[in-house]
Coordinates of C-alpha atoms and ligand atoms in Angstrom, one line a residue:
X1 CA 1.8 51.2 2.8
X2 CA 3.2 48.0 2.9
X3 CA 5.1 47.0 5.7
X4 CA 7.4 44.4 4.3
X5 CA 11.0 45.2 4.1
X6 CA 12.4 45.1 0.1
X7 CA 15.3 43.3 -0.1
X8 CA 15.3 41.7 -3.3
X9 CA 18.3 42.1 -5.9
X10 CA 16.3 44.7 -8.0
X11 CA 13.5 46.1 -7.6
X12 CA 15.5 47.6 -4.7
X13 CA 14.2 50.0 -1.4
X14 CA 14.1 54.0 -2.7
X15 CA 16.0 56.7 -0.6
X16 CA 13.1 58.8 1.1
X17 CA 14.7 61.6 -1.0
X18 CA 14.2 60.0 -4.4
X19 CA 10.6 59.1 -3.2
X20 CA 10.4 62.8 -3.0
X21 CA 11.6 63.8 -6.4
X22 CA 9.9 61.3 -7.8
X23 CA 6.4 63.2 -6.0
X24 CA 7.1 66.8 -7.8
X25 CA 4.8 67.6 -10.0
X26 CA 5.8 67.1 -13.8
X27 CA 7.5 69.3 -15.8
X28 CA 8.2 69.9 -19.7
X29 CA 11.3 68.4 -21.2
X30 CA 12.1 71.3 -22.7
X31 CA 12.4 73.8 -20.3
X32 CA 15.8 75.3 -18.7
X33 CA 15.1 73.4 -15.8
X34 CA 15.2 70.4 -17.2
X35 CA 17.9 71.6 -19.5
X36 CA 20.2 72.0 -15.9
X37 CA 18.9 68.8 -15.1
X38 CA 19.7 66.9 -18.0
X39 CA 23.0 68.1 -18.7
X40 CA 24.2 67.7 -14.6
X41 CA 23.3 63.8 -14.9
X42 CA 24.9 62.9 -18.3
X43 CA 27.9 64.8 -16.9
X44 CA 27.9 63.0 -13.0
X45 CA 27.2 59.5 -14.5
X46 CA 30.9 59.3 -15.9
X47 CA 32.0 59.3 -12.1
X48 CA 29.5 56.0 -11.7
X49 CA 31.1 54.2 -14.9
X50 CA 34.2 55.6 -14.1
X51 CA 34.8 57.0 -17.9
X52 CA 35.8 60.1 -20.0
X53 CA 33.3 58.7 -22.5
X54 CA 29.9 60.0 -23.1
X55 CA 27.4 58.3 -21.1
X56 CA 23.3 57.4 -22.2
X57 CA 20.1 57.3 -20.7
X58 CA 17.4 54.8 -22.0
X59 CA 13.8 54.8 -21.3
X60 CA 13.9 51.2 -21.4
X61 CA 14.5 48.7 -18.6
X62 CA 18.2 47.0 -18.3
X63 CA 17.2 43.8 -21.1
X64 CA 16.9 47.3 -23.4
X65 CA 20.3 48.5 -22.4
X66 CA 21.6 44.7 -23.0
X67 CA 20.0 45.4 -26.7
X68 CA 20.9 48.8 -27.3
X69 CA 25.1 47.8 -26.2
X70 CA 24.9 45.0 -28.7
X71 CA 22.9 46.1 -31.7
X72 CA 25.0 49.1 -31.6
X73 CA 28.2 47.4 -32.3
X74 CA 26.7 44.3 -34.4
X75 CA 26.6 43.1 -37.9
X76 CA 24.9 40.3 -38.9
X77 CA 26.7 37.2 -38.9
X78 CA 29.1 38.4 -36.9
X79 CA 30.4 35.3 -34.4
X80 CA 29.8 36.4 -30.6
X81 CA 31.1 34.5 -27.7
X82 CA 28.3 34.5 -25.3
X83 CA 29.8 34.0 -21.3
X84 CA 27.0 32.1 -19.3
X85 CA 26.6 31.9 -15.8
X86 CA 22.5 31.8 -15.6
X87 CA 19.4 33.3 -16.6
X88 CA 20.8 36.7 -17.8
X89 CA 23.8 35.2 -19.6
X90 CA 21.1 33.1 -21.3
X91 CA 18.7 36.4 -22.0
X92 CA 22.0 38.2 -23.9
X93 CA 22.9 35.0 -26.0
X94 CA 19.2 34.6 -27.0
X95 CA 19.1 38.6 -28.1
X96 CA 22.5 37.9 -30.1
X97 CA 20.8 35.2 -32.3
X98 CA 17.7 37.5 -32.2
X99 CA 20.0 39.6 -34.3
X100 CA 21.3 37.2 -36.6
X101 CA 24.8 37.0 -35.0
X102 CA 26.6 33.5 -35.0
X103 CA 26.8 32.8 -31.0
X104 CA 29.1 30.9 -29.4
X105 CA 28.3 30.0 -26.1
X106 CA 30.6 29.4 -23.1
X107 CA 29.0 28.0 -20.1
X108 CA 30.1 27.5 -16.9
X109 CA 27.9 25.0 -14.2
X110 CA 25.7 27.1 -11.8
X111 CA 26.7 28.7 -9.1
X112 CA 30.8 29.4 -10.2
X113 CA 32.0 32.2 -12.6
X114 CA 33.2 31.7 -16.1
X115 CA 37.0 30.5 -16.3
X116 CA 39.3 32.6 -17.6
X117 CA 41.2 29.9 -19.1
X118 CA 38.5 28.3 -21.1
X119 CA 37.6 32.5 -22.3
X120 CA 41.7 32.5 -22.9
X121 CA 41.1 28.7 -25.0
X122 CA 38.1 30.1 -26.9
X123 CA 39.4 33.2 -28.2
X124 CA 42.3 31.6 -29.4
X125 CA 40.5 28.9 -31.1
X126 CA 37.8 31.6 -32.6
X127 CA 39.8 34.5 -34.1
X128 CA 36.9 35.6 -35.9
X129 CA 35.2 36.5 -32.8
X130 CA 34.1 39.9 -33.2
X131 CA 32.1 40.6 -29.7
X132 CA 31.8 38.6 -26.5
X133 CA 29.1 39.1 -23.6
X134 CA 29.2 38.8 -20.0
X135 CA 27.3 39.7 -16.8
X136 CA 30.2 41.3 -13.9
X137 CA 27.1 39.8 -11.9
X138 CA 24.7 37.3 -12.5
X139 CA 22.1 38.2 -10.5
X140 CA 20.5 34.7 -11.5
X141 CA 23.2 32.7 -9.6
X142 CA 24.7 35.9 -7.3
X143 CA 28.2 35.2 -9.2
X144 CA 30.7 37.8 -9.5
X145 CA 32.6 37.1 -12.8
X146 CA 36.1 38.2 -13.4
X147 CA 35.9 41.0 -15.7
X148 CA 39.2 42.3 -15.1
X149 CA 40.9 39.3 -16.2
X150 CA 38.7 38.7 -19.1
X151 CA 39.0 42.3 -20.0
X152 CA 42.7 41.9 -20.6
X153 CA 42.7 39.2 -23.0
X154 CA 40.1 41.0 -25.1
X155 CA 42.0 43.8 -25.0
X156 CA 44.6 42.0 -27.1
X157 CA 42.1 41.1 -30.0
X158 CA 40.1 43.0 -32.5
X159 CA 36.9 42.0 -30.5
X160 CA 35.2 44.3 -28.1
X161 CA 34.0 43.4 -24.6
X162 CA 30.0 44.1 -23.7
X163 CA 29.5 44.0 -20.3
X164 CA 26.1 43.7 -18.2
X165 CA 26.6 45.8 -15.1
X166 CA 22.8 46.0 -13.9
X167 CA 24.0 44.1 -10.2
X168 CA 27.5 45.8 -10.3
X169 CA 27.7 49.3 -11.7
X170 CA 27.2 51.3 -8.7
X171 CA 27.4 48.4 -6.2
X172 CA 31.0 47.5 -6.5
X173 CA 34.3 48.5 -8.7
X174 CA 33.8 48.2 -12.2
X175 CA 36.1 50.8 -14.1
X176 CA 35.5 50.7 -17.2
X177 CA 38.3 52.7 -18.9
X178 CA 40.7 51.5 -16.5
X179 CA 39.9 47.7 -17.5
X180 CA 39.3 48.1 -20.9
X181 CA 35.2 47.5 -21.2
X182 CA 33.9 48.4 -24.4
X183 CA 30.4 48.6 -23.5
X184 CA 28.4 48.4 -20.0
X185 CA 24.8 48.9 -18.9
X186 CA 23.6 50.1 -15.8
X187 CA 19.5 49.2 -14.3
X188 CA 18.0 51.9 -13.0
X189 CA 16.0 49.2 -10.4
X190 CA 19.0 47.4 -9.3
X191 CA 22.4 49.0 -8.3
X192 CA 20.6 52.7 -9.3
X193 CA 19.3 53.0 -6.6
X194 CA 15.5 53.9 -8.8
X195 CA 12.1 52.5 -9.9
X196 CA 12.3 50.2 -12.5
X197 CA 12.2 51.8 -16.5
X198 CA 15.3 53.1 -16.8
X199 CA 18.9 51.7 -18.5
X200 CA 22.4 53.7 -18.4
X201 CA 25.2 52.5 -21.3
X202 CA 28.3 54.0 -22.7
X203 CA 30.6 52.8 -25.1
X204 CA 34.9 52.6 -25.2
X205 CA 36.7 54.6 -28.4
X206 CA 37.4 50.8 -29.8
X207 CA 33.7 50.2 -29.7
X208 CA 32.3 53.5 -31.4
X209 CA 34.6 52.4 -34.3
X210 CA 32.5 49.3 -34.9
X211 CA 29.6 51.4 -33.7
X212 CA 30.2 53.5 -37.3
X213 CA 30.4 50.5 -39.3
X214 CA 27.3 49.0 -37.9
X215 CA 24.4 47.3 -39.9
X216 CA 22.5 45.5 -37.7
X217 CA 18.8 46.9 -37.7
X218 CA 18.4 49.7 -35.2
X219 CA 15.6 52.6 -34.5
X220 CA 14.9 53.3 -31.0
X221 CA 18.3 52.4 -29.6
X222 CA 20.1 54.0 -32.8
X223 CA 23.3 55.3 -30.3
X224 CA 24.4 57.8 -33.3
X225 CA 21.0 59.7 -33.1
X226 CA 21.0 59.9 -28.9
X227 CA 24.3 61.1 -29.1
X228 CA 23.7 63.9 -31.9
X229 CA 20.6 64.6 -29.8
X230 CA 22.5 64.8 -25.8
X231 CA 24.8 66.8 -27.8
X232 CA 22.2 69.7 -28.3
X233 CA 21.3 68.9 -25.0
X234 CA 18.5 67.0 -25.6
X235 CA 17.3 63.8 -25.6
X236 CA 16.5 61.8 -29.1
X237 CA 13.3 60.7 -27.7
X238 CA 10.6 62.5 -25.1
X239 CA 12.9 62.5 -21.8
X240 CA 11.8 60.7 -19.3
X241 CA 11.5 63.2 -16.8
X242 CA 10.7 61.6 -13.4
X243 CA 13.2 58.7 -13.4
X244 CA 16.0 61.7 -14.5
X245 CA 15.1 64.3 -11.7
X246 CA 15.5 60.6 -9.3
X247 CA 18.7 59.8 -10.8
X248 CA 20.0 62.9 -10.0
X249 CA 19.2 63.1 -6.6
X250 CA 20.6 59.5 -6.5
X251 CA 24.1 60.8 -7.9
X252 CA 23.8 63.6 -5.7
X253 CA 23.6 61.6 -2.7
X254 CA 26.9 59.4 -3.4
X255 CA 28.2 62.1 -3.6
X256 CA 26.9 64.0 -0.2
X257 CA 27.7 60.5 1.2
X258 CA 31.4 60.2 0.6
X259 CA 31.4 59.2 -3.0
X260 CA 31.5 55.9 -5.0
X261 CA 33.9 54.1 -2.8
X262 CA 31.7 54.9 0.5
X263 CA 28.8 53.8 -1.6
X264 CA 30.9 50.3 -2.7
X265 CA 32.1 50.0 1.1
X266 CA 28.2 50.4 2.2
X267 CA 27.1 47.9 -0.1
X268 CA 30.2 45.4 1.0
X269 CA 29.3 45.7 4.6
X270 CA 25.4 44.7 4.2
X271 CA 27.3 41.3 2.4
X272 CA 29.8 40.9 5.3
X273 CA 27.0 41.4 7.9
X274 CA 24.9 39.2 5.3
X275 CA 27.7 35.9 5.5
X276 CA 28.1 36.3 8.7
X277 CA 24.6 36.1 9.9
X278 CA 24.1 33.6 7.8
X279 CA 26.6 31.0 9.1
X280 CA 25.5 31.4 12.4
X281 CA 22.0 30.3 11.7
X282 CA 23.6 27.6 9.2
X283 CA 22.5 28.6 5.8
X284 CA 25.7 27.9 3.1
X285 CA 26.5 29.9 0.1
X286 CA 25.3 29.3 -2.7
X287 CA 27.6 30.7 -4.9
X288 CA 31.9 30.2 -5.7
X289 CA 32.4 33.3 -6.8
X290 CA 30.2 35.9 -4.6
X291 CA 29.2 38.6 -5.4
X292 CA 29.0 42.1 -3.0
X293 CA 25.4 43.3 -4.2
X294 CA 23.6 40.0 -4.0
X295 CA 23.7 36.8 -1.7
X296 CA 22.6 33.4 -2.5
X297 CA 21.9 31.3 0.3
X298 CA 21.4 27.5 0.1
X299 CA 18.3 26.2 1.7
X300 CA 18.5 23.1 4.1
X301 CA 17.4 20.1 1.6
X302 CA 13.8 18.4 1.6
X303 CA 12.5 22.1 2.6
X304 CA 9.7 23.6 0.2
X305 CA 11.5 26.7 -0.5
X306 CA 8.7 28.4 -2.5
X307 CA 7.1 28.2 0.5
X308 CA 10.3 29.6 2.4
X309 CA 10.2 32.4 0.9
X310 CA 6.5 33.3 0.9
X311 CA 5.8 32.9 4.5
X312 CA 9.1 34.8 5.3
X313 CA 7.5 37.7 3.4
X314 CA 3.4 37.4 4.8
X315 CA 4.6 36.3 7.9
X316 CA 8.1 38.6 8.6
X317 CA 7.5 41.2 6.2
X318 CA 11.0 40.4 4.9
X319 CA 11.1 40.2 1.1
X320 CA 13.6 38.1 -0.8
X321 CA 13.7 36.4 -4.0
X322 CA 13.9 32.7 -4.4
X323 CA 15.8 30.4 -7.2
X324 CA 15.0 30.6 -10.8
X325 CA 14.5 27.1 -13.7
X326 CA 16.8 24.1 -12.0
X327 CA 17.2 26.7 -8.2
X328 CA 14.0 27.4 -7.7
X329 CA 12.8 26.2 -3.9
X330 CA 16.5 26.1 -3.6
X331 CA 18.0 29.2 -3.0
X332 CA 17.4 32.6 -1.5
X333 CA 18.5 35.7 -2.9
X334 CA 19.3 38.6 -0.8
X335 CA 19.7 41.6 -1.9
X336 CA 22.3 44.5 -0.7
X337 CA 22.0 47.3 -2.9
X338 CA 19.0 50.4 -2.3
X339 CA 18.1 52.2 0.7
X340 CA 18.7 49.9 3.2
X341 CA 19.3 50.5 7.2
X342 CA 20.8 48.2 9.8
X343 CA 17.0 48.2 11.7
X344 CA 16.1 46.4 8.0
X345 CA 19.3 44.4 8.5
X346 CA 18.5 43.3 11.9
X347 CA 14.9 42.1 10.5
X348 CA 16.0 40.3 8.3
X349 CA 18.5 38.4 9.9
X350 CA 15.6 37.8 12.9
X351 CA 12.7 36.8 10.1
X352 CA 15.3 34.5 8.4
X353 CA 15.8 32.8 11.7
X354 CA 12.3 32.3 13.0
X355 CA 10.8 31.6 9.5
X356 CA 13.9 28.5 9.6
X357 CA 12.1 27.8 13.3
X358 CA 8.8 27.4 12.3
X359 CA 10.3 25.0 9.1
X360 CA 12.8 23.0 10.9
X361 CA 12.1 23.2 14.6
X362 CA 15.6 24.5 14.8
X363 CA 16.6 27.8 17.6
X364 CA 19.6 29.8 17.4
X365 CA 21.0 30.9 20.6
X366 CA 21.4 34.4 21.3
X367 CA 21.0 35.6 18.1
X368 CA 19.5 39.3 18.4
X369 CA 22.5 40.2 20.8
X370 CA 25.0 38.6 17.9
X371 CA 23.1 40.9 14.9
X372 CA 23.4 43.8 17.3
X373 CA 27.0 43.0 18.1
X374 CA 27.8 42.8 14.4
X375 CA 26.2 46.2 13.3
X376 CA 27.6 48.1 16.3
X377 CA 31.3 46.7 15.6
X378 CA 31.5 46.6 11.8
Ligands
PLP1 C1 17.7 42.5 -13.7 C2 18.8 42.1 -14.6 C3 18.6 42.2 -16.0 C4 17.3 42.6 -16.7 O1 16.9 43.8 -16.4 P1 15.3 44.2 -16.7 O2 15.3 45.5 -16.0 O3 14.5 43.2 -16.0 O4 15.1 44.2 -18.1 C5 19.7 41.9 -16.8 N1 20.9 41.6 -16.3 C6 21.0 41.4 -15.0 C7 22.4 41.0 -14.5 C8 20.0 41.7 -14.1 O5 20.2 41.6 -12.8

């Protein structure tokens, strides 16, 4: 067993529970248990996306839940405005000229969320703009975007709103029929709370208009044929069994726990312990606009941060991620959704602090009794 702590924004720490489930011995997809099993975790996952609309499950990781939400909804040709604020932003402009849309993309620089304005600007300039794409979190760059405000002006075109929730849904609010998102995807190995090979989408009553009229190429992720199939209670492909007994002892433990907001006020409290520890060992955040399930930290200049990061892991059995393309050796990138405890909190915090000793020469005073002052008032 390894003895490094998981604290990376996806693949996340399992609940001894779901480690369980996911030890029972296999069982047939069609069989009334799995019947009872299936049905209880397409109903509960409407509570997580915070819809009345019918929700999906995907046998494919959360880049296949990206594809399925878009190629759903697309015709060729159609002009999509692509909002980037890293890597995944990126991934989801690429697929959309995979597809033979006409992408237009909106960048912001590293590190700070897209600006409403310039979405505000775009639109207006683009009327034909049938879809536009964004990440709530961009797990690249740990920014939280507005998707609220960005929501509302779409709301006011003929365009529909894909959102990439695989950071956010589950880890913070994200309601989507409140604000008006016409499509979001959920990772099974991020905010879910599972192993990775799973994605979870659902679509707005404006989007399954478009989704009818439709002609972008589709077979697997046809959204028609899962939802004739969930409708018999069944799903269009061989289920995946293991990841959907998981998932529903993940929904089942929000809600033994206190629900989604206890969940969201969990997750917000590793990322308040997580700044605050931070700026007392004198590590700055990377990000403007930051985001509750992940934390960006910038490392102090002239310091091999691959390195960082590796000898924090072999030597302190803490496991983070490090920067990506023009961040990597950079940053750090903590992550605060999965089964995580305040002893794992506490380790990290220490590791962080010893591993920045053994690099820098630099002590921090007292700092056990301030981790364990944090966790026992907060
Ligand atoms: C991890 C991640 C993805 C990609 O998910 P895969 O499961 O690796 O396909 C997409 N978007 C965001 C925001 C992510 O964090």
């Amino acid at each position: 067993m390894s003895n490094s702590i998981l604290l990376a924004p996806g693949p996340v720490a399992l609940h001894p529970e779901v480690q369980k489930a996911l030890s029972l011995p296999m069982i047939h997809h069609r069989t009334p248990e799995f019947d009872q099993i299936l049905s209880s975790v397409l109903k509960n996952l409407k509570n997580i996306f915070q819809t009345e609309e019918p929700c999906f499950l995907l046998s494919a990781t959360g880049s296949g839940g990206m594809e399925a939400l878009l190629i759903n909804v697309l015709n060729p040709g159609d002009q999509v405005l692509a909002l980037i604020t890293g890597k995944f932003g990126e991934r989801w402009a690429d697929m959309a000229d995979a597809f033979g849309a006409r992408v237009i993309r909106l960048s912001s620089p590293w590190g700070e969320a897209i600006s409403v304005d310039q979405v505000a600007q775009t639109l207006k300039a683009h009327p034909q703009i049938k879809i536009v794409l964004c990440q709530a979190c961009e797990t690249s760059t740990a920014v939280k975007n507005p998707i609220q405000e960005i929501a509302e002006l779409i709301k006011k075109t003929d365009a529909i709103f894909l959102v990439d929730g695989i950071t956010a849904l589950g880890a913070y609010d994200l309601p989507m029929d409140r604000w008006g998102i016409d499509g979001l995807v959920g990772g099974s190995q991020k905010a879910f709370m599972l192993p990775t090979g799973m994605s979870f989408i659902s679509f707005s009553k404006k989007a399954w208009k478009k989704i009818e009229s439709s002609k972008s190429l589709k077979y697997y992720f046809d959204i028609k044929k899962e939802f004739s199939a969930n409708e018999k209670g069944e799903t269009y492909f061989s289920s995946n069994v293991s990841l959907i007994r998981a998932l529903k002892v993940v929904l089942n433990l929000i809600e033994l726990n206190g629900g989604l907001d206890s969940l969201f006020k969990t997750i917000g409290r590793r990322q308040r312990y997580t700044l605050a520890m931070a700026q007392i060992i004198g590590l700055s955040l990377y990000s403007r606009s930051p985001s509750e399930s992940v934390t960006a930290l910038l490392l102090p200049p002239n310091m091999d941060g691959v390195k960082f990061r590796e000898q924090l892991e072999v030597k302190y059995g803490v496991t983070v991620m490090g920067g990506q393309d023009q961040l990597k050796g950079k940053i750090i990138r903590l992550g605060h959704m999965g089964y995580i405890t305040d002893e794992d909190l506490h380790r990290m915090t220490l590791g962080l602090a010893q591993n920045l000793k053994d690099f820098t020469n630099l002590e921090i005073e007292n700092l056990e009794n301030k981790s364990r002052q944090w966790l026992s008032e907060n």
